[in-house]
Amino acid sequence: MKRWTIGILSFAMICSLTACAGNAGGDVENTEIEASSEEEKESVIQDTHSDDGRNVVGISMPSQKLERWNRDGNFLKKEFEEEGYEVLISFGNDLIDEQINGIEDMISEGADLLIITPIDATSLTSVLEDAAAANIPVISYDRLILQSPYIDYYISFDNYTVGTLQGEFIRDTLDLDNAGDKSYNIEFTAGDPADNNAQFFYNGAYDVLSPYIESGVLNVPSGQTTFIQTATSSWSRDYAKERFENILNSYYLTEKELDAVCCSNDTVALGTTEAIEEDYAGNNDIIITGQDADEPNLKNIVDGKQTMTVYKALSNESIVAFTLGKAIVDGETPGEDLIQNSGWDFSCNYDTSSYDTGEKVVASYLLDPIVITVDNMKEELVDKGYYTEDEQGYLHPVQ
Ligand code: BGC
């Protein structure tokens, strides 16, 4: 537990501290953040700090614009607060400098542990040197931070398997192994090149589908088959939509049927679906994949506009983060034993070879993703307590 430094406080944080001032007992208190604009609200550190000797965890999430990072932020905050930690959490608003400033603030404010999901995998080298100089351990959360030796552990879902599940879903739904003389048209909408995960997702899917592309059972009319050709900067729904409108208007004008779009996540699936709704001339069913089980995408699955998503139980990922984070702060150096001693009711693998920052191979805890379709969504998501179902049959995440 290090000292609280007042010099770096932003306007909004001063407001939040003022709100705390009446709390003489020093209990952790949820404080209202008075930021002057929505944007500022997203980037400021939300502070529940009380100077009473508790351990402090700094949580840096990439953005509040994508549904999942809000859910991750809430789950992580809850896990640590319930166990008496003080939580500093910041959202980088998808801006690299804002994320770095937020992490610098956490270092100054005395974080004992940093949990970071990078916006850009290669931009945190310098700030992590500062964290290392202050002896603060770092967990890279969900996305691997690259070009730094100062990462103690990585927690994620098995990212390559996410892509494999998407590719296998398309393969099995189109029954490509029994295609005979038939051939199908497919396109890819991949993720953000600044996110190390995006290449894993793409590779996982492409490795399943490429033999069928090579044999001619699958055609890619746009010719865009590499990760970079199909990538979507910032995982933006709007960029995905724009790119896909161009594809439809360039390659699918003359009765050419589109059979499947391998979308790496739900945000780009939304953009792709919108482009298809507005610009696709055909009326056949199109397989559209996704990832994250975001609320609007689950609605699209119920409504028949998206075919599948890959679900990653974020509450379980935050449980791993808390268990690991606590062990590190307590001075332990966990390995496989963390899983063996945990009593978790979900599976998690310890991996010491797959994730390399370029400076260090990072010990990783990897959880299992699962496929969600209209047929199993209630059993997997509602019955297991992750989502509730409304009267119309739409699902809503339990926070
Ligand atoms: C996460 C995905 C998410 C994407 C966009 C990736 O790093 O693993 O779950 O959809 O970022 O936020």
Coordinates of C-alpha atoms and ligand atoms in Angstrom, one line a residue:
M1 CA 0.0 0.0 0.0
K2 CA 1.7 3.2 -1.2
R3 CA 0.9 6.8 -0.6
W4 CA -1.9 8.8 -2.2
T5 CA -0.5 11.6 -4.3
I6 CA -2.7 14.6 -4.7
G7 CA -0.7 16.5 -7.3
I8 CA -1.9 14.4 -10.3
L9 CA -5.6 14.6 -9.6
S10 CA -7.8 15.8 -12.5
F11 CA -10.7 18.1 -12.0
A12 CA -13.1 15.2 -11.9
M13 CA -11.1 13.3 -9.3
I14 CA -11.0 16.3 -7.1
C15 CA -14.8 16.3 -7.3
S16 CA -14.8 12.7 -6.3
L17 CA -12.4 13.3 -3.4
T18 CA -14.5 16.1 -2.2
A19 CA -17.5 13.8 -2.2
C20 CA -15.5 11.5 0.0
A21 CA -14.4 14.1 2.4
G22 CA -17.3 13.7 4.8
N23 CA -16.5 10.0 5.2
A24 CA -14.4 10.3 8.3
G25 CA -14.5 6.6 9.0
G26 CA -12.6 6.0 5.8
D27 CA -14.8 3.3 4.4
V28 CA -14.6 2.7 0.7
E29 CA -17.4 4.7 -0.9
N30 CA -18.8 4.8 -4.4
T31 CA -18.4 8.4 -5.4
E32 CA -20.3 10.3 -8.1
I33 CA -17.9 11.5 -10.8
E34 CA -18.7 14.9 -12.0
A35 CA -17.0 15.2 -15.4
S36 CA -17.8 18.1 -17.7
S37 CA -18.6 16.0 -20.7
E38 CA -19.4 12.4 -21.6
E39 CA -15.9 12.0 -23.1
E40 CA -14.2 13.2 -19.9
K41 CA -16.5 10.8 -17.9
E42 CA -15.1 7.9 -19.9
S43 CA -11.5 8.8 -19.5
V44 CA -11.2 9.8 -15.8
I45 CA -10.2 7.5 -13.1
Q46 CA -13.2 6.4 -11.1
D47 CA -11.9 6.3 -7.6
T48 CA -13.2 4.4 -4.6
H49 CA -10.1 5.2 -2.7
S50 CA -9.9 5.5 1.1
D51 CA -6.5 6.0 2.7
D52 CA -6.9 3.2 5.3
G53 CA -4.1 0.8 4.4
R54 CA -5.9 -1.6 2.1
N55 CA -4.3 -3.0 -1.0
V56 CA -4.9 -1.0 -4.2
V57 CA -5.6 -2.5 -7.6
G58 CA -5.4 -0.3 -10.7
I59 CA -7.6 -1.5 -13.6
S60 CA -7.1 0.0 -17.0
M61 CA -9.7 -0.9 -19.7
P62 CA -9.6 0.1 -23.3
S63 CA -12.9 1.8 -23.8
Q64 CA -16.5 2.1 -22.7
K65 CA -17.7 2.2 -26.3
L66 CA -17.7 -1.6 -26.6
E67 CA -20.1 -3.5 -24.4
R68 CA -17.7 -6.1 -23.1
W69 CA -15.2 -3.8 -21.5
N70 CA -17.9 -2.2 -19.3
R71 CA -18.9 -5.7 -18.2
D72 CA -15.3 -6.6 -17.6
G73 CA -14.7 -3.4 -15.6
N74 CA -17.8 -4.0 -13.4
F75 CA -16.9 -7.7 -12.8
L76 CA -13.3 -6.9 -11.9
K77 CA -14.3 -4.0 -9.6
K78 CA -16.8 -6.2 -7.8
E79 CA -14.4 -9.1 -7.3
F80 CA -11.7 -6.9 -5.8
E81 CA -14.0 -4.6 -3.7
E82 CA -15.8 -7.6 -2.2
E83 CA -12.4 -8.7 -0.9
G84 CA -11.6 -5.3 0.6
Y85 CA -9.4 -4.0 -2.1
E86 CA -9.4 -0.3 -3.1
V87 CA -10.1 -0.1 -6.8
L88 CA -8.9 2.5 -9.3
I89 CA -10.4 2.0 -12.7
S90 CA -9.9 3.9 -15.9
F91 CA -11.3 3.6 -19.4
G92 CA -8.9 4.8 -22.2
N93 CA -11.7 6.0 -24.5
D94 CA -9.9 4.1 -27.3
L95 CA -7.1 6.7 -27.1
I96 CA -3.6 5.4 -26.4
D97 CA -2.4 8.5 -24.6
E98 CA -5.5 8.5 -22.3
Q99 CA -4.8 4.9 -21.4
I100 CA -1.1 5.7 -20.7
N101 CA -2.1 8.8 -18.6
G102 CA -4.5 6.7 -16.6
I103 CA -1.9 4.1 -15.9
E104 CA 0.7 6.7 -14.9
D105 CA -1.9 8.1 -12.4
M106 CA -2.4 4.7 -10.9
I107 CA 1.3 4.3 -10.4
S108 CA 1.5 7.7 -8.7
E109 CA -1.5 6.9 -6.6
G110 CA 0.1 3.8 -5.1
A111 CA -1.3 0.8 -7.0
D112 CA -0.1 -2.5 -5.6
L113 CA -1.1 -4.3 -8.8
L114 CA -2.0 -3.3 -12.3
I115 CA -4.5 -5.1 -14.5
I116 CA -4.3 -3.8 -18.0
T117 CA -6.1 -4.5 -21.3
P118 CA -4.2 -2.5 -23.9
I119 CA -5.8 -0.4 -26.7
D120 CA -2.6 -0.8 -28.7
A121 CA -0.5 -3.8 -27.8
T122 CA 2.8 -2.1 -28.6
S123 CA 2.3 1.3 -26.9
L124 CA 2.8 0.6 -23.2
T125 CA 6.5 -0.2 -23.2
S126 CA 7.5 3.0 -21.4
V127 CA 4.7 3.2 -18.9
L128 CA 5.4 -0.4 -17.9
E129 CA 9.0 0.6 -17.3
D130 CA 7.7 3.1 -14.7
A131 CA 5.5 0.4 -13.2
A132 CA 8.5 -1.9 -12.9
A133 CA 10.6 0.9 -11.3
A134 CA 7.8 1.2 -8.7
N135 CA 7.8 -2.6 -8.2
I136 CA 4.2 -3.0 -9.3
P137 CA 3.3 -6.3 -10.8
V138 CA 1.3 -6.3 -14.0
I139 CA -1.4 -8.7 -15.3
S140 CA -2.2 -8.4 -19.0
Y141 CA -5.9 -8.9 -19.1
D142 CA -7.6 -10.5 -22.2
R143 CA -5.2 -8.8 -24.7
L144 CA -1.5 -9.4 -24.5
I145 CA 0.7 -6.3 -24.1
L146 CA 3.7 -6.6 -26.5
Q147 CA 7.2 -5.3 -26.6
S148 CA 7.7 -5.3 -22.8
P149 CA 9.4 -7.8 -20.4
Y150 CA 7.4 -6.3 -17.5
I151 CA 4.3 -8.4 -17.6
D152 CA 4.0 -11.0 -14.9
Y153 CA 1.0 -13.0 -16.2
Y154 CA -1.6 -13.0 -19.0
I155 CA -5.2 -14.0 -18.5
S156 CA -7.5 -14.6 -21.5
F157 CA -9.7 -17.0 -23.2
D158 CA -8.0 -19.3 -25.7
N159 CA -8.0 -16.8 -28.5
Y160 CA -7.0 -19.2 -31.3
T161 CA -9.8 -21.5 -30.2
V162 CA -12.3 -18.7 -30.6
G163 CA -11.4 -18.5 -34.3
T164 CA -11.4 -22.3 -34.6
L165 CA -15.0 -22.4 -33.3
Q166 CA -16.1 -19.8 -35.8
G167 CA -14.4 -21.6 -38.7
E168 CA -15.7 -25.0 -37.6
F169 CA -19.2 -23.6 -37.3
I170 CA -19.1 -22.4 -40.9
R171 CA -17.6 -25.6 -42.1
D172 CA -20.2 -27.8 -40.4
T173 CA -23.2 -25.6 -41.2
L174 CA -22.4 -25.5 -44.9
D175 CA -21.4 -29.2 -44.6
L176 CA -18.3 -28.5 -46.7
D177 CA -16.9 -32.0 -46.4
N178 CA -19.9 -33.3 -48.4
A179 CA -20.2 -30.3 -50.8
G180 CA -19.7 -32.5 -53.9
D181 CA -19.9 -30.2 -56.9
K182 CA -21.3 -27.3 -54.9
S183 CA -19.3 -24.3 -54.0
Y184 CA -20.0 -21.4 -51.6
N185 CA -19.1 -17.7 -51.3
I186 CA -17.5 -16.4 -48.1
E187 CA -16.0 -13.2 -46.9
F188 CA -14.0 -12.3 -43.7
T189 CA -14.4 -9.4 -41.3
A190 CA -11.5 -9.5 -38.9
G191 CA -10.5 -7.3 -35.9
D192 CA -8.2 -4.5 -35.0
P193 CA -4.5 -5.0 -36.0
A194 CA -3.4 -3.2 -32.9
D195 CA -5.0 -5.9 -30.8
N196 CA -2.8 -9.0 -30.5
N197 CA -5.9 -11.2 -30.1
A198 CA -7.3 -10.2 -33.5
Q199 CA -4.6 -12.2 -35.4
F200 CA -5.3 -15.2 -33.2
F201 CA -9.0 -15.2 -34.0
Y202 CA -8.4 -14.8 -37.7
N203 CA -5.8 -17.5 -37.8
G204 CA -8.0 -19.9 -35.9
A205 CA -10.8 -19.5 -38.3
Y206 CA -8.7 -19.3 -41.4
D207 CA -6.8 -22.5 -40.6
V208 CA -10.0 -24.4 -40.5
L209 CA -11.4 -22.8 -43.7
S210 CA -8.3 -22.4 -45.9
P211 CA -8.2 -26.1 -47.2
Y212 CA -11.7 -25.5 -48.6
I213 CA -10.6 -22.2 -50.2
E214 CA -7.7 -24.0 -51.8
S215 CA -9.9 -26.8 -53.1
G216 CA -12.4 -24.4 -54.5
V217 CA -15.3 -25.5 -52.3
L218 CA -15.2 -22.0 -50.8
N219 CA -14.7 -18.9 -53.0
V220 CA -13.9 -15.4 -51.7
P221 CA -15.2 -13.1 -54.4
S222 CA -13.6 -10.0 -53.0
G223 CA -10.2 -11.8 -53.0
Q224 CA -9.6 -10.3 -49.6
T225 CA -8.2 -13.2 -47.6
T226 CA -5.3 -11.9 -45.5
F227 CA -5.7 -10.7 -42.0
I228 CA -4.6 -7.1 -43.0
Q229 CA -7.0 -7.0 -46.0
T230 CA -9.9 -8.0 -43.8
A231 CA -9.0 -6.1 -40.5
T232 CA -11.2 -3.5 -38.9
S233 CA -9.4 -0.7 -37.1
S234 CA -10.6 -0.2 -33.5
W235 CA -13.0 -3.1 -34.0
S236 CA -15.4 -0.3 -35.3
R237 CA -18.9 -1.2 -36.3
D238 CA -18.9 1.7 -38.6
Y239 CA -15.7 0.8 -40.4
A240 CA -16.9 -2.8 -40.7
K241 CA -20.1 -1.6 -42.2
E242 CA -18.4 0.7 -44.7
R243 CA -16.0 -2.0 -45.8
F244 CA -18.7 -4.5 -46.3
E245 CA -20.9 -2.1 -48.2
N246 CA -18.0 -1.7 -50.6
I247 CA -17.6 -5.4 -50.9
L248 CA -21.3 -6.0 -51.6
N249 CA -21.5 -3.2 -54.2
S250 CA -18.3 -4.3 -55.9
Y251 CA -18.6 -8.1 -55.9
Y252 CA -22.2 -9.2 -55.2
L253 CA -24.1 -7.0 -57.7
T254 CA -25.0 -9.6 -60.3
E255 CA -27.0 -12.3 -58.5
K256 CA -23.9 -13.6 -56.8
E257 CA -24.9 -15.3 -53.6
L258 CA -23.1 -14.6 -50.3
D259 CA -23.3 -17.7 -48.1
A260 CA -21.2 -16.8 -45.0
V261 CA -19.3 -14.0 -43.4
C262 CA -16.7 -15.0 -40.8
C263 CA -16.8 -12.0 -38.4
S264 CA -14.3 -12.0 -35.6
N265 CA -16.5 -10.4 -33.0
D266 CA -20.0 -9.0 -32.4
T267 CA -19.2 -5.4 -33.0
V268 CA -17.9 -6.0 -36.5
A269 CA -20.8 -8.5 -37.0
L270 CA -23.2 -5.7 -36.3
G271 CA -21.6 -3.5 -38.9
T272 CA -21.5 -6.4 -41.4
T273 CA -25.2 -7.3 -40.7
E274 CA -26.3 -3.7 -41.3
A275 CA -24.5 -3.5 -44.6
I276 CA -26.1 -6.8 -45.7
E277 CA -29.6 -5.5 -44.6
E278 CA -29.1 -2.3 -46.6
D279 CA -27.1 -3.4 -49.6
Y280 CA -27.4 -7.1 -50.3
A281 CA -29.6 -7.9 -53.3
G282 CA -30.2 -11.6 -52.5
N283 CA -32.6 -13.0 -50.0
N284 CA -30.9 -16.3 -49.0
D285 CA -29.9 -17.0 -45.4
I286 CA -26.3 -15.9 -44.7
I287 CA -24.2 -17.4 -41.9
I288 CA -22.8 -14.6 -39.8
T289 CA -20.4 -15.5 -36.9
G290 CA -19.5 -13.3 -33.9
Q291 CA -17.9 -13.3 -30.5
D292 CA -18.8 -11.9 -27.0
A293 CA -22.6 -12.5 -26.8
D294 CA -23.3 -8.8 -26.8
E295 CA -26.9 -7.9 -26.1
P296 CA -27.8 -6.5 -29.6
N297 CA -26.1 -9.6 -31.2
L298 CA -28.1 -12.0 -29.1
K299 CA -31.2 -10.2 -30.2
N300 CA -30.1 -10.6 -33.8
I301 CA -29.6 -14.3 -33.2
V302 CA -33.1 -14.6 -31.8
D303 CA -34.3 -12.6 -34.8
G304 CA -32.4 -14.7 -37.3
K305 CA -30.0 -12.0 -38.5
Q306 CA -26.8 -13.5 -36.9
T307 CA -26.1 -17.2 -36.7
M308 CA -23.8 -17.7 -33.8
T309 CA -21.5 -16.0 -31.3
V310 CA -18.7 -17.2 -29.2
Y311 CA -19.4 -16.7 -25.5
K312 CA -16.6 -15.9 -23.1
A313 CA -17.8 -15.9 -19.4
L314 CA -16.3 -12.6 -18.3
S315 CA -17.3 -13.2 -14.7
N316 CA -15.1 -16.3 -14.7
E317 CA -12.2 -14.3 -16.3
S318 CA -12.5 -11.7 -13.5
I319 CA -12.5 -14.5 -10.9
V320 CA -9.2 -15.8 -12.3
A321 CA -7.9 -12.2 -12.3
F322 CA -8.8 -11.7 -8.6
T323 CA -7.4 -15.1 -7.5
L324 CA -4.2 -14.5 -9.4
G325 CA -3.9 -10.8 -8.4
K326 CA -4.4 -11.6 -4.7
A327 CA -1.8 -14.4 -4.8
I328 CA 0.8 -12.0 -6.4
V329 CA 0.1 -9.2 -4.0
D330 CA 0.4 -11.7 -1.1
G331 CA 3.9 -12.5 -2.4
E332 CA 3.3 -15.8 -4.1
T333 CA 4.5 -16.9 -7.5
P334 CA 1.6 -19.0 -8.8
G335 CA 1.7 -21.5 -11.6
E336 CA -0.5 -24.5 -12.4
D337 CA -1.2 -24.8 -8.7
L338 CA -3.4 -21.7 -8.8
I339 CA -5.9 -23.8 -10.8
Q340 CA -5.5 -26.9 -8.8
N341 CA -6.2 -25.1 -5.5
S342 CA -8.9 -22.9 -6.8
G343 CA -12.0 -25.0 -6.6
W344 CA -13.3 -23.2 -9.7
D345 CA -16.4 -24.8 -11.4
F346 CA -15.1 -23.8 -14.9
S347 CA -12.1 -25.0 -16.8
C348 CA -8.9 -23.0 -17.1
N349 CA -5.5 -24.1 -18.6
Y350 CA -2.1 -23.0 -17.6
D351 CA 0.1 -22.2 -20.6
T352 CA 3.8 -21.3 -20.6
S353 CA 4.6 -21.3 -24.3
S354 CA 1.9 -19.7 -26.5
Y355 CA 2.1 -16.0 -25.6
D356 CA 5.2 -14.0 -26.3
T357 CA 5.5 -10.3 -25.9
G358 CA 8.6 -10.2 -28.1
E359 CA 10.6 -9.7 -24.9
K360 CA 9.3 -12.5 -22.7
V361 CA 7.1 -15.6 -23.0
V362 CA 4.3 -14.9 -20.5
A363 CA 2.7 -17.5 -18.3
S364 CA -0.9 -17.5 -19.1
Y365 CA -4.2 -18.7 -17.7
L366 CA -6.6 -19.5 -20.5
L367 CA -10.3 -20.1 -20.2
D368 CA -12.6 -22.0 -22.6
P369 CA -14.9 -20.2 -25.0
I370 CA -18.2 -21.8 -26.2
V371 CA -20.4 -21.5 -29.2
I372 CA -23.9 -19.9 -28.8
T373 CA -26.7 -20.3 -31.2
V374 CA -30.5 -19.8 -31.0
D375 CA -30.7 -23.5 -30.0
N376 CA -28.5 -23.5 -26.9
M377 CA -28.6 -19.8 -25.7
K378 CA -31.1 -20.4 -23.0
E379 CA -29.4 -23.5 -21.6
E380 CA -25.9 -22.0 -21.7
L381 CA -26.6 -18.3 -20.9
V382 CA -29.9 -18.1 -19.0
D383 CA -29.9 -21.4 -17.1
K384 CA -26.3 -20.9 -16.0
G385 CA -27.2 -17.5 -14.6
Y386 CA -25.1 -15.3 -17.0
Y387 CA -28.2 -13.6 -18.6
T388 CA -31.9 -13.1 -17.9
E389 CA -34.6 -13.6 -20.5
D390 CA -37.4 -11.1 -21.1
E391 CA -41.0 -11.9 -22.2
Q392 CA -40.0 -11.4 -25.8
G393 CA -37.3 -14.0 -25.6
Y394 CA -34.4 -11.5 -25.7
L395 CA -31.5 -11.9 -23.3
H396 CA -29.9 -9.3 -21.0
P397 CA -26.5 -9.8 -19.3
V398 CA -26.4 -10.1 -15.5
Q399 CA -23.8 -7.5 -14.4
Ligands
BGC1 C1 -11.5 -9.3 -27.1 C2 -12.8 -9.5 -27.7 C3 -13.5 -8.2 -28.1 C4 -12.5 -7.3 -28.9 C5 -13.0 -6.0 -29.2 C6 -10.6 -8.5 -28.1 O1 -9.4 -8.3 -27.6 O2 -10.9 -10.5 -26.8 O3 -13.7 -10.2 -26.8 O4 -14.6 -8.4 -28.9 O5 -11.3 -7.2 -28.3 O6 -13.2 -5.3 -28.0

